[in-house]
PDB file of C-alpha atoms and ligand atoms in Angstrom:
ATOM      1  CA  MET D   1      14.271  -1.373 -16.127  1.00  0.00           C
ATOM      2  CA  ARG D   2      16.261  -1.604 -13.304  1.00  0.00           C
ATOM      3  CA  ASP D   3      18.359  -4.619 -12.603  1.00  0.00           C
ATOM      4  CA  PHE D   4      17.107  -5.685  -8.874  1.00  0.00           C
ATOM      5  CA  SER D   5      19.771  -8.585  -8.822  1.00  0.00           C
ATOM      6  CA  GLN D   6      22.994  -7.553  -7.778  1.00  0.00           C
ATOM      7  CA  ASP D   7      21.879  -4.915  -4.859  1.00  0.00           C
ATOM      8  CA  HIS D   8      18.514  -4.163  -2.937  1.00  0.00           C
ATOM      9  CA  ARG D   9      18.397  -0.571  -3.166  1.00  0.00           C
ATOM     10  CA  TRP D  10      15.514   0.122  -3.785  1.00  0.00           C
ATOM     11  CA  LEU D  11      13.525  -3.199  -1.569  1.00  0.00           C
ATOM     12  CA  SER D  12      10.991  -1.181   1.198  1.00  0.00           C
ATOM     13  CA  ILE D  13       9.948  -3.823   4.222  1.00  0.00           C
ATOM     14  CA  ASN D  14       6.387  -3.259   4.311  1.00  0.00           C
ATOM     15  CA  THR D  15       6.761  -4.120   8.152  1.00  0.00           C
ATOM     16  CA  ALA D  16       3.146  -5.513   8.626  1.00  0.00           C
ATOM     17  CA  THR D  17       5.277  -8.181   6.904  1.00  0.00           C
ATOM     18  CA  VAL D  18       7.455  -9.012  10.029  1.00  0.00           C
ATOM     19  CA  ARG D  19       4.926  -7.594  12.745  1.00  0.00           C
ATOM     20  CA  LYS D  20       4.589 -10.601  14.890  1.00  0.00           C
ATOM     21  CA  GLN D  21       7.304 -13.450  14.484  1.00  0.00           C
ATOM     22  CA  ARG D  22       6.198 -16.129  16.634  1.00  0.00           C
ATOM     23  CA  GLY D  23       3.471 -14.678  17.850  1.00  0.00           C
ATOM     24  CA  ALA D  24       4.859 -11.461  20.054  1.00  0.00           C
ATOM     25  CA  ASP D  25       5.067  -8.876  18.758  1.00  0.00           C
ATOM     26  CA  TRP D  26       8.071  -7.351  16.917  1.00  0.00           C
ATOM     27  CA  PRO D  27       7.909  -3.103  18.387  1.00  0.00           C
ATOM     28  CA  LEU D  28       8.120  -1.383  15.431  1.00  0.00           C
ATOM     29  CA  LEU D  29      11.459   0.216  16.194  1.00  0.00           C
ATOM     30  CA  GLU D  30      13.337  -2.993  16.604  1.00  0.00           C
ATOM     31  CA  ILE D  31      12.414  -3.835  12.722  1.00  0.00           C
ATOM     32  CA  LEU D  32      13.343  -0.249  12.480  1.00  0.00           C
ATOM     33  CA  ASP D  33      17.143  -1.422  13.613  1.00  0.00           C
ATOM     34  CA  ALA D  34      16.629  -4.681  12.094  1.00  0.00           C
ATOM     35  CA  CYS D  35      16.374  -3.321   9.245  1.00  0.00           C
ATOM     36  CA  ALA D  36      18.884  -0.444   8.842  1.00  0.00           C
ATOM     37  CA  ALA D  37      21.520  -3.115   9.991  1.00  0.00           C
ATOM     38  CA  ARG D  38      21.077  -5.346   6.267  1.00  0.00           C
ATOM     39  CA  GLY D  39      21.320  -1.766   4.122  1.00  0.00           C
ATOM     40  CA  ILE D  40      17.343  -1.833   3.748  1.00  0.00           C
ATOM     41  CA  ARG D  41      16.828   1.979   2.703  1.00  0.00           C
ATOM     42  CA  ALA D  42      12.723   2.258   2.926  1.00  0.00           C
ATOM     43  CA  VAL D  43      10.086   0.848   4.994  1.00  0.00           C
ATOM     44  CA  ALA D  44       6.695   1.692   5.360  1.00  0.00           C
ATOM     45  CA  PRO D  45       5.070   1.332   9.005  1.00  0.00           C
ATOM     46  CA  TRP D  46       0.852   0.610  10.300  1.00  0.00           C
ATOM     47  CA  ARG D  47      -0.773   3.620  12.131  1.00  0.00           C
ATOM     48  CA  ASP D  48      -1.093   0.779  14.619  1.00  0.00           C
ATOM     49  CA  GLN D  49       2.820  -0.219  15.280  1.00  0.00           C
ATOM     50  CA  VAL D  50       3.934   3.606  15.081  1.00  0.00           C
ATOM     51  CA  ALA D  51       1.243   4.330  17.642  1.00  0.00           C
ATOM     52  CA  ALA D  52       2.456   1.797  20.671  1.00  0.00           C
ATOM     53  CA  ALA D  53       6.252   2.559  19.553  1.00  0.00           C
ATOM     54  CA  GLY D  54       4.909   6.261  19.430  1.00  0.00           C
ATOM     55  CA  LEU D  55       4.846   9.831  16.751  1.00  0.00           C
ATOM     56  CA  ASP D  56       7.952  11.149  18.550  1.00  0.00           C
ATOM     57  CA  ALA D  57      10.326   7.847  18.981  1.00  0.00           C
ATOM     58  CA  THR D  58       8.953   6.747  15.045  1.00  0.00           C
ATOM     59  CA  ALA D  59       9.594   9.730  13.094  1.00  0.00           C
ATOM     60  CA  ARG D  60      13.372   9.918  15.321  1.00  0.00           C
ATOM     61  CA  ALA D  61      14.684   6.965  14.808  1.00  0.00           C
ATOM     62  CA  ILE D  62      14.164   7.561  10.418  1.00  0.00           C
ATOM     63  CA  ARG D  63      15.605  10.223  11.497  1.00  0.00           C
ATOM     64  CA  SER D  64      18.322   8.865  12.340  1.00  0.00           C
ATOM     65  CA  HIS D  65      18.781   5.395  10.357  1.00  0.00           C
ATOM     66  CA  GLY D  66      18.549   7.643   7.245  1.00  0.00           C
ATOM     67  CA  LEU D  67      15.420   5.726   6.434  1.00  0.00           C
ATOM     68  CA  GLU D  68      12.467   6.910   3.824  1.00  0.00           C
ATOM     69  CA  LEU D  69       9.026   5.780   3.962  1.00  0.00           C
ATOM     70  CA  SER D  70       7.587   4.455   0.754  1.00  0.00           C
ATOM     71  CA  GLY D  71       4.066   4.374   1.964  1.00  0.00           C
ATOM     72  CA  TYR D  72       2.267   4.682   5.669  1.00  0.00           C
ATOM     73  CA  CYS D  73      -0.421   2.499   6.344  1.00  0.00           C
ATOM     74  CA  ARG D  74      -2.945   3.707   6.319  1.00  0.00           C
ATOM     75  CA  GLY D  75      -5.677   6.248   5.822  1.00  0.00           C
ATOM     76  CA  GLY D  76      -9.255   5.008   4.193  1.00  0.00           C
ATOM     77  CA  MET D  77     -12.253   3.183   6.274  1.00  0.00           C
ATOM     78  CA  PHE D  78     -14.340   6.636   4.417  1.00  0.00           C
ATOM     79  CA  THR D  79     -17.775   4.109   4.697  1.00  0.00           C
ATOM     80  CA  TYR D  80     -20.631   5.166   7.280  1.00  0.00           C
ATOM     81  CA  THR D  81     -23.966   4.683   8.118  1.00  0.00           C
ATOM     82  CA  ASP D  82     -25.138   8.601  10.337  1.00  0.00           C
ATOM     83  CA  ALA D  83     -23.204  12.097  10.557  1.00  0.00           C
ATOM     84  CA  ALA D  84     -21.277  11.405  13.545  1.00  0.00           C
ATOM     85  CA  SER D  85     -19.441   7.108  11.242  1.00  0.00           C
ATOM     86  CA  ARG D  86     -18.785   9.897   9.070  1.00  0.00           C
ATOM     87  CA  GLN D  87     -16.970  12.068  11.311  1.00  0.00           C
ATOM     88  CA  ALA D  88     -14.600   9.923  12.607  1.00  0.00           C
ATOM     89  CA  ALA D  89     -14.106   8.881   9.822  1.00  0.00           C
ATOM     90  CA  ARG D  90     -12.988  12.675   9.016  1.00  0.00           C
ATOM     91  CA  ASP D  91     -11.353  13.026  11.946  1.00  0.00           C
ATOM     92  CA  ASP D  92      -9.218   9.556  12.242  1.00  0.00           C
ATOM     93  CA  ASN D  93      -8.258   9.934   8.684  1.00  0.00           C
ATOM     94  CA  ARG D  94      -7.120  13.727   9.326  1.00  0.00           C
ATOM     95  CA  ARG D  95      -4.861  12.270  12.063  1.00  0.00           C
ATOM     96  CA  ALA D  96      -3.566   9.471  10.333  1.00  0.00           C
ATOM     97  CA  LEU D  97      -2.926  12.540   7.348  1.00  0.00           C
ATOM     98  CA  ASP D  98      -0.420  14.365   9.821  1.00  0.00           C
ATOM     99  CA  GLU D  99       1.464  11.138  11.618  1.00  0.00           C
ATOM    100  CA  ALA D 100       2.378  10.825   7.566  1.00  0.00           C
ATOM    101  CA  CYS D 101       3.597  14.446   7.683  1.00  0.00           C
ATOM    102  CA  THR D 102       4.988  13.982  11.003  1.00  0.00           C
ATOM    103  CA  LEU D 103       7.150  10.885   9.378  1.00  0.00           C
ATOM    104  CA  GLY D 104       7.922  12.286   6.448  1.00  0.00           C
ATOM    105  CA  ALA D 105       5.589   9.168   3.746  1.00  0.00           C
ATOM    106  CA  ALA D 106       5.727   9.548   0.028  1.00  0.00           C
ATOM    107  CA  CYS D 107       2.533   9.155   0.926  1.00  0.00           C
ATOM    108  CA  LEU D 108      -0.170   7.691   2.243  1.00  0.00           C
ATOM    109  CA  VAL D 109      -2.394   4.965   1.161  1.00  0.00           C
ATOM    110  CA  LEU D 110      -6.064   4.207   1.088  1.00  0.00           C
ATOM    111  CA  VAL D 111      -7.959   1.210   2.254  1.00  0.00           C
ATOM    112  CA  VAL D 112     -11.356   2.902   1.861  1.00  0.00           C
ATOM    113  CA  GLY D 113     -13.616   0.179   3.423  1.00  0.00           C
ATOM    114  CA  GLY D 114     -16.593  -1.190   2.558  1.00  0.00           C
ATOM    115  CA  LEU D 115     -19.644  -1.948   3.150  1.00  0.00           C
ATOM    116  CA  PRO D 116     -20.183   0.394   6.638  1.00  0.00           C
ATOM    117  CA  GLY D 117     -20.301  -2.423   9.826  1.00  0.00           C
ATOM    118  CA  ALA D 118     -19.202  -5.218   7.503  1.00  0.00           C
ATOM    119  CA  LEU D 119     -15.532  -5.252   8.968  1.00  0.00           C
ATOM    120  CA  ALA D 120     -16.964  -5.607  12.409  1.00  0.00           C
ATOM    121  CA  GLY D 121     -19.038  -8.629  11.012  1.00  0.00           C
ATOM    122  CA  LYS D 122     -21.783  -7.560  10.449  1.00  0.00           C
ATOM    123  CA  ALA D 123     -23.281  -5.072   6.553  1.00  0.00           C
ATOM    124  CA  ALA D 124     -25.938  -2.456   7.989  1.00  0.00           C
ATOM    125  CA  HIS D 125     -26.450  -2.782   4.384  1.00  0.00           C
ATOM    126  CA  LYS D 126     -26.116  -3.969   0.720  1.00  0.00           C
ATOM    127  CA  ASP D 127     -25.884  -1.087  -1.077  1.00  0.00           C
ATOM    128  CA  LEU D 128     -22.461  -1.496  -2.361  1.00  0.00           C
ATOM    129  CA  ALA D 129     -23.263   2.076  -5.602  1.00  0.00           C
ATOM    130  CA  SER D 130     -23.608   4.407  -1.810  1.00  0.00           C
ATOM    131  CA  ALA D 131     -20.012   3.305  -0.441  1.00  0.00           C
ATOM    132  CA  ARG D 132     -18.727   3.919  -3.203  1.00  0.00           C
ATOM    133  CA  ALA D 133     -20.160   7.584  -3.564  1.00  0.00           C
ATOM    134  CA  GLN D 134     -19.496   7.739   0.213  1.00  0.00           C
ATOM    135  CA  VAL D 135     -15.898   6.496  -0.556  1.00  0.00           C
ATOM    136  CA  THR D 136     -15.531   9.550  -3.219  1.00  0.00           C
ATOM    137  CA  GLU D 137     -16.313  12.328  -1.194  1.00  0.00           C
ATOM    138  CA  GLY D 138     -14.386  11.354   2.325  1.00  0.00           C
ATOM    139  CA  ILE D 139     -11.238  11.329  -0.307  1.00  0.00           C
ATOM    140  CA  ALA D 140     -12.552  14.242  -2.102  1.00  0.00           C
ATOM    141  CA  ALA D 141     -12.679  15.914   2.115  1.00  0.00           C
ATOM    142  CA  LEU D 142      -9.264  14.502   2.949  1.00  0.00           C
ATOM    143  CA  LEU D 143      -8.193  14.799  -0.744  1.00  0.00           C
ATOM    144  CA  ASP D 144      -8.121  19.276  -0.349  1.00  0.00           C
ATOM    145  CA  ASP D 145      -5.765  19.118   3.612  1.00  0.00           C
ATOM    146  CA  ALA D 146      -4.102  16.637   1.389  1.00  0.00           C
ATOM    147  CA  ARG D 147      -3.337  19.044  -1.084  1.00  0.00           C
ATOM    148  CA  GLU D 148      -2.486  21.539   1.838  1.00  0.00           C
ATOM    149  CA  ARG D 149       0.749  19.155   3.736  1.00  0.00           C
ATOM    150  CA  ARG D 150       1.701  17.979   0.300  1.00  0.00           C
ATOM    151  CA  MET D 151       1.177  14.370   0.999  1.00  0.00           C
ATOM    152  CA  PRO D 152       0.212  13.031  -2.573  1.00  0.00           C
ATOM    153  CA  LEU D 153      -3.176   9.729  -1.367  1.00  0.00           C
ATOM    154  CA  ALA D 154      -2.814   6.737  -3.641  1.00  0.00           C
ATOM    155  CA  ILE D 155      -5.773   4.921  -2.974  1.00  0.00           C
ATOM    156  CA  GLU D 156      -4.977   1.421  -3.275  1.00  0.00           C
ATOM    157  CA  PRO D 157      -7.097  -1.608  -5.098  1.00  0.00           C
ATOM    158  CA  LEU D 158      -8.112  -4.466  -3.037  1.00  0.00           C
ATOM    159  CA  HIS D 159      -8.742  -7.795  -4.868  1.00  0.00           C
ATOM    160  CA  PRO D 160     -12.483  -8.120  -5.132  1.00  0.00           C
ATOM    161  CA  MET D 161     -12.562 -10.549  -2.734  1.00  0.00           C
ATOM    162  CA  TYR D 162     -12.220  -7.714   0.193  1.00  0.00           C
ATOM    163  CA  ALA D 163     -15.466  -5.930  -1.821  1.00  0.00           C
ATOM    164  CA  ALA D 164     -17.596  -5.876   1.046  1.00  0.00           C
ATOM    165  CA  ASP D 165     -15.934  -5.547   4.407  1.00  0.00           C
ATOM    166  CA  ARG D 166     -11.714  -4.170   3.277  1.00  0.00           C
ATOM    167  CA  ALA D 167     -12.283  -1.467   0.150  1.00  0.00           C
ATOM    168  CA  CYS D 168     -15.787  -1.161  -2.435  1.00  0.00           C
ATOM    169  CA  ILE D 169     -12.717   0.474  -5.021  1.00  0.00           C
ATOM    170  CA  ASN D 170     -11.750  -2.766  -6.308  1.00  0.00           C
ATOM    171  CA  THR D 171      -9.736  -2.862  -9.845  1.00  0.00           C
ATOM    172  CA  LEU D 172      -6.882  -0.320 -11.236  1.00  0.00           C
ATOM    173  CA  GLU D 173     -10.059   0.949 -13.801  1.00  0.00           C
ATOM    174  CA  GLN D 174     -12.443   2.415 -10.307  1.00  0.00           C
ATOM    175  CA  ALA D 175      -9.039   3.620  -8.517  1.00  0.00           C
ATOM    176  CA  LEU D 176      -7.785   6.046 -11.207  1.00  0.00           C
ATOM    177  CA  ASP D 177     -11.777   6.583 -12.265  1.00  0.00           C
ATOM    178  CA  VAL D 178     -11.978   8.646  -9.096  1.00  0.00           C
ATOM    179  CA  CYS D 179      -8.582  10.000  -9.359  1.00  0.00           C
ATOM    180  CA  ASP D 180      -9.847  11.572 -12.622  1.00  0.00           C
ATOM    181  CA  ALA D 181     -13.133  12.491 -11.098  1.00  0.00           C
ATOM    182  CA  LEU D 182     -12.016  14.290  -8.418  1.00  0.00           C
ATOM    183  CA  ASP D 183      -7.993  15.386  -9.623  1.00  0.00           C
ATOM    184  CA  PRO D 184      -9.067  15.940 -13.621  1.00  0.00           C
ATOM    185  CA  PRO D 185      -6.339  16.005 -15.485  1.00  0.00           C
ATOM    186  CA  VAL D 186      -5.661  18.941 -17.158  1.00  0.00           C
ATOM    187  CA  PRO D 187      -3.923  19.739 -20.958  1.00  0.00           C
ATOM    188  CA  ASP D 188      -0.469  20.951 -20.457  1.00  0.00           C
ATOM    189  CA  GLY D 189      -0.253  22.851 -23.702  1.00  0.00           C
ATOM    190  CA  THR D 190       1.932  20.793 -25.493  1.00  0.00           C
ATOM    191  CA  GLY D 191      -0.923  18.702 -26.320  1.00  0.00           C
ATOM    192  CA  ARG D 192      -0.198  15.995 -23.788  1.00  0.00           C
ATOM    193  CA  GLU D 193      -1.967  15.914 -20.179  1.00  0.00           C
ATOM    194  CA  ALA D 194      -0.576  17.168 -16.749  1.00  0.00           C
ATOM    195  CA  ARG D 195      -1.860  15.131 -13.584  1.00  0.00           C
ATOM    196  CA  SER D 196      -0.775  17.432  -9.995  1.00  0.00           C
ATOM    197  CA  GLY D 197       0.307  13.991  -8.074  1.00  0.00           C
ATOM    198  CA  ALA D 198      -1.882  15.172  -5.164  1.00  0.00           C
ATOM    199  CA  LEU D 199      -3.812  11.943  -5.891  1.00  0.00           C
ATOM    200  CA  GLY D 200      -2.670   8.400  -7.515  1.00  0.00           C
ATOM    201  CA  VAL D 201      -2.698   4.101  -7.043  1.00  0.00           C
ATOM    202  CA  ALA D 202      -0.564   2.450  -5.020  1.00  0.00           C
ATOM    203  CA  VAL D 203      -0.686  -1.023  -7.497  1.00  0.00           C
ATOM    204  CA  ASP D 204      -0.699  -4.141  -4.838  1.00  0.00           C
ATOM    205  CA  LEU D 205       0.452  -6.600  -7.238  1.00  0.00           C
ATOM    206  CA  TYR D 206      -1.543  -9.283  -4.522  1.00  0.00           C
ATOM    207  CA  HIS D 207      -4.788  -7.900  -5.545  1.00  0.00           C
ATOM    208  CA  VAL D 208      -3.963  -7.044  -8.914  1.00  0.00           C
ATOM    209  CA  TRP D 209      -2.133  -9.576 -10.398  1.00  0.00           C
ATOM    210  CA  TRP D 210      -4.589 -11.294 -11.951  1.00  0.00           C
ATOM    211  CA  ASP D 211      -6.790  -7.880 -13.859  1.00  0.00           C
ATOM    212  CA  PRO D 212      -7.449  -8.392 -17.417  1.00  0.00           C
ATOM    213  CA  ARG D 213      -7.198  -4.763 -17.910  1.00  0.00           C
ATOM    214  CA  LEU D 214      -3.635  -4.390 -15.790  1.00  0.00           C
ATOM    215  CA  ALA D 215      -2.129  -3.291 -18.800  1.00  0.00           C
ATOM    216  CA  GLN D 216      -4.330  -0.731 -20.365  1.00  0.00           C
ATOM    217  CA  GLN D 217      -4.800   0.938 -16.284  1.00  0.00           C
ATOM    218  CA  ILE D 218      -1.264   1.050 -15.928  1.00  0.00           C
ATOM    219  CA  GLU D 219      -0.378   2.845 -19.004  1.00  0.00           C
ATOM    220  CA  ARG D 220      -3.140   4.942 -18.193  1.00  0.00           C
ATOM    221  CA  ALA D 221      -2.470   5.794 -14.841  1.00  0.00           C
ATOM    222  CA  GLY D 222       1.324   7.325 -16.001  1.00  0.00           C
ATOM    223  CA  ARG D 223       3.998   8.023 -14.035  1.00  0.00           C
ATOM    224  CA  GLU D 224       2.079  10.952 -11.585  1.00  0.00           C
ATOM    225  CA  ARG D 225      -0.425   9.098 -10.123  1.00  0.00           C
ATOM    226  CA  LEU D 226       1.705   5.963 -10.101  1.00  0.00           C
ATOM    227  CA  LEU D 227       2.706   6.528  -5.921  1.00  0.00           C
ATOM    228  CA  ALA D 228       3.660   2.893  -4.895  1.00  0.00           C
ATOM    229  CA  PHE D 229       4.080  -0.368  -5.958  1.00  0.00           C
ATOM    230  CA  HIS D 230       3.745  -3.415  -3.242  1.00  0.00           C
ATOM    231  CA  VAL D 231       4.698  -6.818  -4.068  1.00  0.00           C
ATOM    232  CA  CYS D 232       4.568 -10.510  -2.547  1.00  0.00           C
ATOM    233  CA  ASP D 233       2.912 -13.658  -4.115  1.00  0.00           C
ATOM    234  CA  TRP D 234      -0.442 -15.413  -4.438  1.00  0.00           C
ATOM    235  CA  LEU D 235      -0.331 -18.677  -3.456  1.00  0.00           C
ATOM    236  CA  THR D 236      -2.096 -21.434  -4.807  1.00  0.00           C
ATOM    237  CA  PRO D 237      -4.016 -22.799  -2.481  1.00  0.00           C
ATOM    238  CA  THR D 238      -4.623 -19.907  -0.796  1.00  0.00           C
ATOM    239  CA  THR D 239      -5.942 -21.211   3.143  1.00  0.00           C
ATOM    240  CA  ASP D 240      -6.323 -17.800   4.416  1.00  0.00           C
ATOM    241  CA  LEU D 241      -8.029 -14.673   2.390  1.00  0.00           C
ATOM    242  CA  LEU D 242      -6.183 -11.764   4.454  1.00  0.00           C
ATOM    243  CA  ASN D 243      -3.491 -13.855   6.467  1.00  0.00           C
ATOM    244  CA  ASP D 244      -1.654 -16.210   3.734  1.00  0.00           C
ATOM    245  CA  ARG D 245       0.055 -14.328   1.231  1.00  0.00           C
ATOM    246  CA  GLY D 246       2.975 -15.747   0.315  1.00  0.00           C
ATOM    247  CA  MET D 247       6.756 -14.404  -0.476  1.00  0.00           C
ATOM    248  CA  MET D 248       8.017 -13.130  -4.102  1.00  0.00           C
ATOM    249  CA  GLY D 249       9.193 -16.684  -6.288  1.00  0.00           C
ATOM    250  CA  ASP D 250       6.922 -19.564  -4.388  1.00  0.00           C
ATOM    251  CA  GLY D 251       3.577 -18.287  -6.085  1.00  0.00           C
ATOM    252  CA  VAL D 252       2.050 -17.683  -9.524  1.00  0.00           C
ATOM    253  CA  ILE D 253       2.321 -13.380  -9.505  1.00  0.00           C
ATOM    254  CA  ASP D 254       4.698 -12.246 -12.487  1.00  0.00           C
ATOM    255  CA  THR D 255       6.237  -9.961 -10.805  1.00  0.00           C
ATOM    256  CA  PRO D 256       9.611  -8.542 -13.235  1.00  0.00           C
ATOM    257  CA  ARG D 257       6.910  -8.113 -15.886  1.00  0.00           C
ATOM    258  CA  ILE D 258       4.680  -6.054 -13.478  1.00  0.00           C
ATOM    259  CA  ARG D 259       7.021  -4.287 -12.553  1.00  0.00           C
ATOM    260  CA  ALA D 260       8.469  -3.684 -16.094  1.00  0.00           C
ATOM    261  CA  LEU D 261       4.843  -2.310 -16.825  1.00  0.00           C
ATOM    262  CA  VAL D 262       5.173   0.405 -13.987  1.00  0.00           C
ATOM    263  CA  GLU D 263       8.500   1.304 -15.591  1.00  0.00           C
ATOM    264  CA  ALA D 264       8.081   1.693 -18.514  1.00  0.00           C
ATOM    265  CA  GLN D 265       5.889   4.450 -17.275  1.00  0.00           C
ATOM    266  CA  GLY D 266       8.195   6.380 -15.150  1.00  0.00           C
ATOM    267  CA  PHE D 267       8.516   4.636 -12.062  1.00  0.00           C
ATOM    268  CA  ALA D 268      11.552   4.653  -9.940  1.00  0.00           C
ATOM    269  CA  GLY D 269      10.749   4.257  -6.340  1.00  0.00           C
ATOM    270  CA  TYR D 270      10.652   1.544  -4.402  1.00  0.00           C
ATOM    271  CA  SER D 271       9.548  -2.545  -4.375  1.00  0.00           C
ATOM    272  CA  GLU D 272       7.661  -2.785  -0.716  1.00  0.00           C
ATOM    273  CA  VAL D 273       7.520  -6.271   0.426  1.00  0.00           C
ATOM    274  CA  GLU D 274       3.685  -6.810   2.387  1.00  0.00           C
ATOM    275  CA  ILE D 275       3.089  -9.979   3.111  1.00  0.00           C
ATOM    276  CA  PHE D 276       0.734 -10.367   5.444  1.00  0.00           C
ATOM    277  CA  SER D 277       1.558 -14.520   6.578  1.00  0.00           C
ATOM    278  CA  ALA D 278      -0.002 -15.457   9.825  1.00  0.00           C
ATOM    279  CA  ALA D 279       1.157 -19.619   8.870  1.00  0.00           C
ATOM    280  CA  ASN D 280       4.566 -19.182   7.572  1.00  0.00           C
ATOM    281  CA  TRP D 281       7.091 -15.358   7.718  1.00  0.00           C
ATOM    282  CA  TRP D 282       5.218 -14.874  11.149  1.00  0.00           C
ATOM    283  CA  GLN D 283       6.101 -17.969  12.502  1.00  0.00           C
ATOM    284  CA  ARG D 284      10.330 -17.467  11.785  1.00  0.00           C
ATOM    285  CA  ASP D 285      12.574 -14.805  13.488  1.00  0.00           C
ATOM    286  CA  GLY D 286      12.059 -11.256  11.898  1.00  0.00           C
ATOM    287  CA  GLY D 287      15.716 -11.401  10.513  1.00  0.00           C
ATOM    288  CA  GLU D 288      15.088 -14.431   8.786  1.00  0.00           C
ATOM    289  CA  VAL D 289      12.530 -13.090   7.465  1.00  0.00           C
ATOM    290  CA  LEU D 290      13.963  -9.832   5.962  1.00  0.00           C
ATOM    291  CA  ASP D 291      17.226 -11.599   4.632  1.00  0.00           C
ATOM    292  CA  THR D 292      14.447 -13.941   2.533  1.00  0.00           C
ATOM    293  CA  CYS D 293      13.230 -10.747   1.333  1.00  0.00           C
ATOM    294  CA  ILE D 294      16.148  -8.975  -0.155  1.00  0.00           C
ATOM    295  CA  GLU D 295      17.708 -12.211  -1.464  1.00  0.00           C
ATOM    296  CA  ARG D 296      14.510 -12.434  -2.734  1.00  0.00           C
ATOM    297  CA  HIS D 297      14.043  -8.850  -3.930  1.00  0.00           C
ATOM    298  CA  ARG D 298      17.076  -9.449  -6.504  1.00  0.00           C
ATOM    299  CA  ARG D 299      15.847 -12.512  -7.668  1.00  0.00           C
ATOM    300  CA  CYS D 300      12.573 -12.747  -8.210  1.00  0.00           C
ATOM    301  CA  VAL D 301      10.794  -9.211  -7.898  1.00  0.00           C
TER     302      VAL D 301
HETATM  303 ZN1  LIG P   1      -0.694  -2.997  -0.321  1.00  0.00          ZN
END
């Protein structure tokens, strides 16, 4: 396992972590400046932040700072109620794919969607199985384009508390079942199986830390399917389902143990800090939050 205690070479900042400090949006280009000034080598921006800053201006800033993108957030939301909403989802995902390519992201992260309409407050139905089928269909359609563009797609399983409104893929096992169905492993001639790397998973510890099958499924994923590793912490108590994520070290997730599991499979990418924290970290100075991320990355990840 890599030693993170001496430097922060493998720290990435998901820019939602510092998206609105003390009530005001922190502009993405300023976030990139602040990351680069601290020797942070990678980020993962969100589409709305990129749209506000301008795609070309963002791409230029990333290049001039020499930053890498550990991922691009996000595509997905594949579920639909009719032909028009299905097409709208497909079009939007193609735009997300284009943007990820322009920015040179390591992968496009997919938050797949739940029951259609639920996120807006009224689910169109209660048929979770059909929502899951639509997700598989949507990923299949996007995968053809993604392969052509050489942009890996990373399915992010979300904690089951989001099954209704954000993502009906809730475990690593479910995500890997979709990967195996759409991008089947093939024998590599040495008695083992090879995976293309075109489709894989984003392992976000906030969503999967509790899973009794986590170790087994990380091993199943193997290096080619492990496309991203997101860290934060699970607070006790958690006071908000979405925006009360903790800083690494402040909660109950055994992050080093899980990082050892993904690294045992050969994962050697960034640990991406992704914290939505309306009452705590978003109330602080952005530079202080970044400095804390660096310190906790060295000590707690
Ligand atoms: Zn995540």
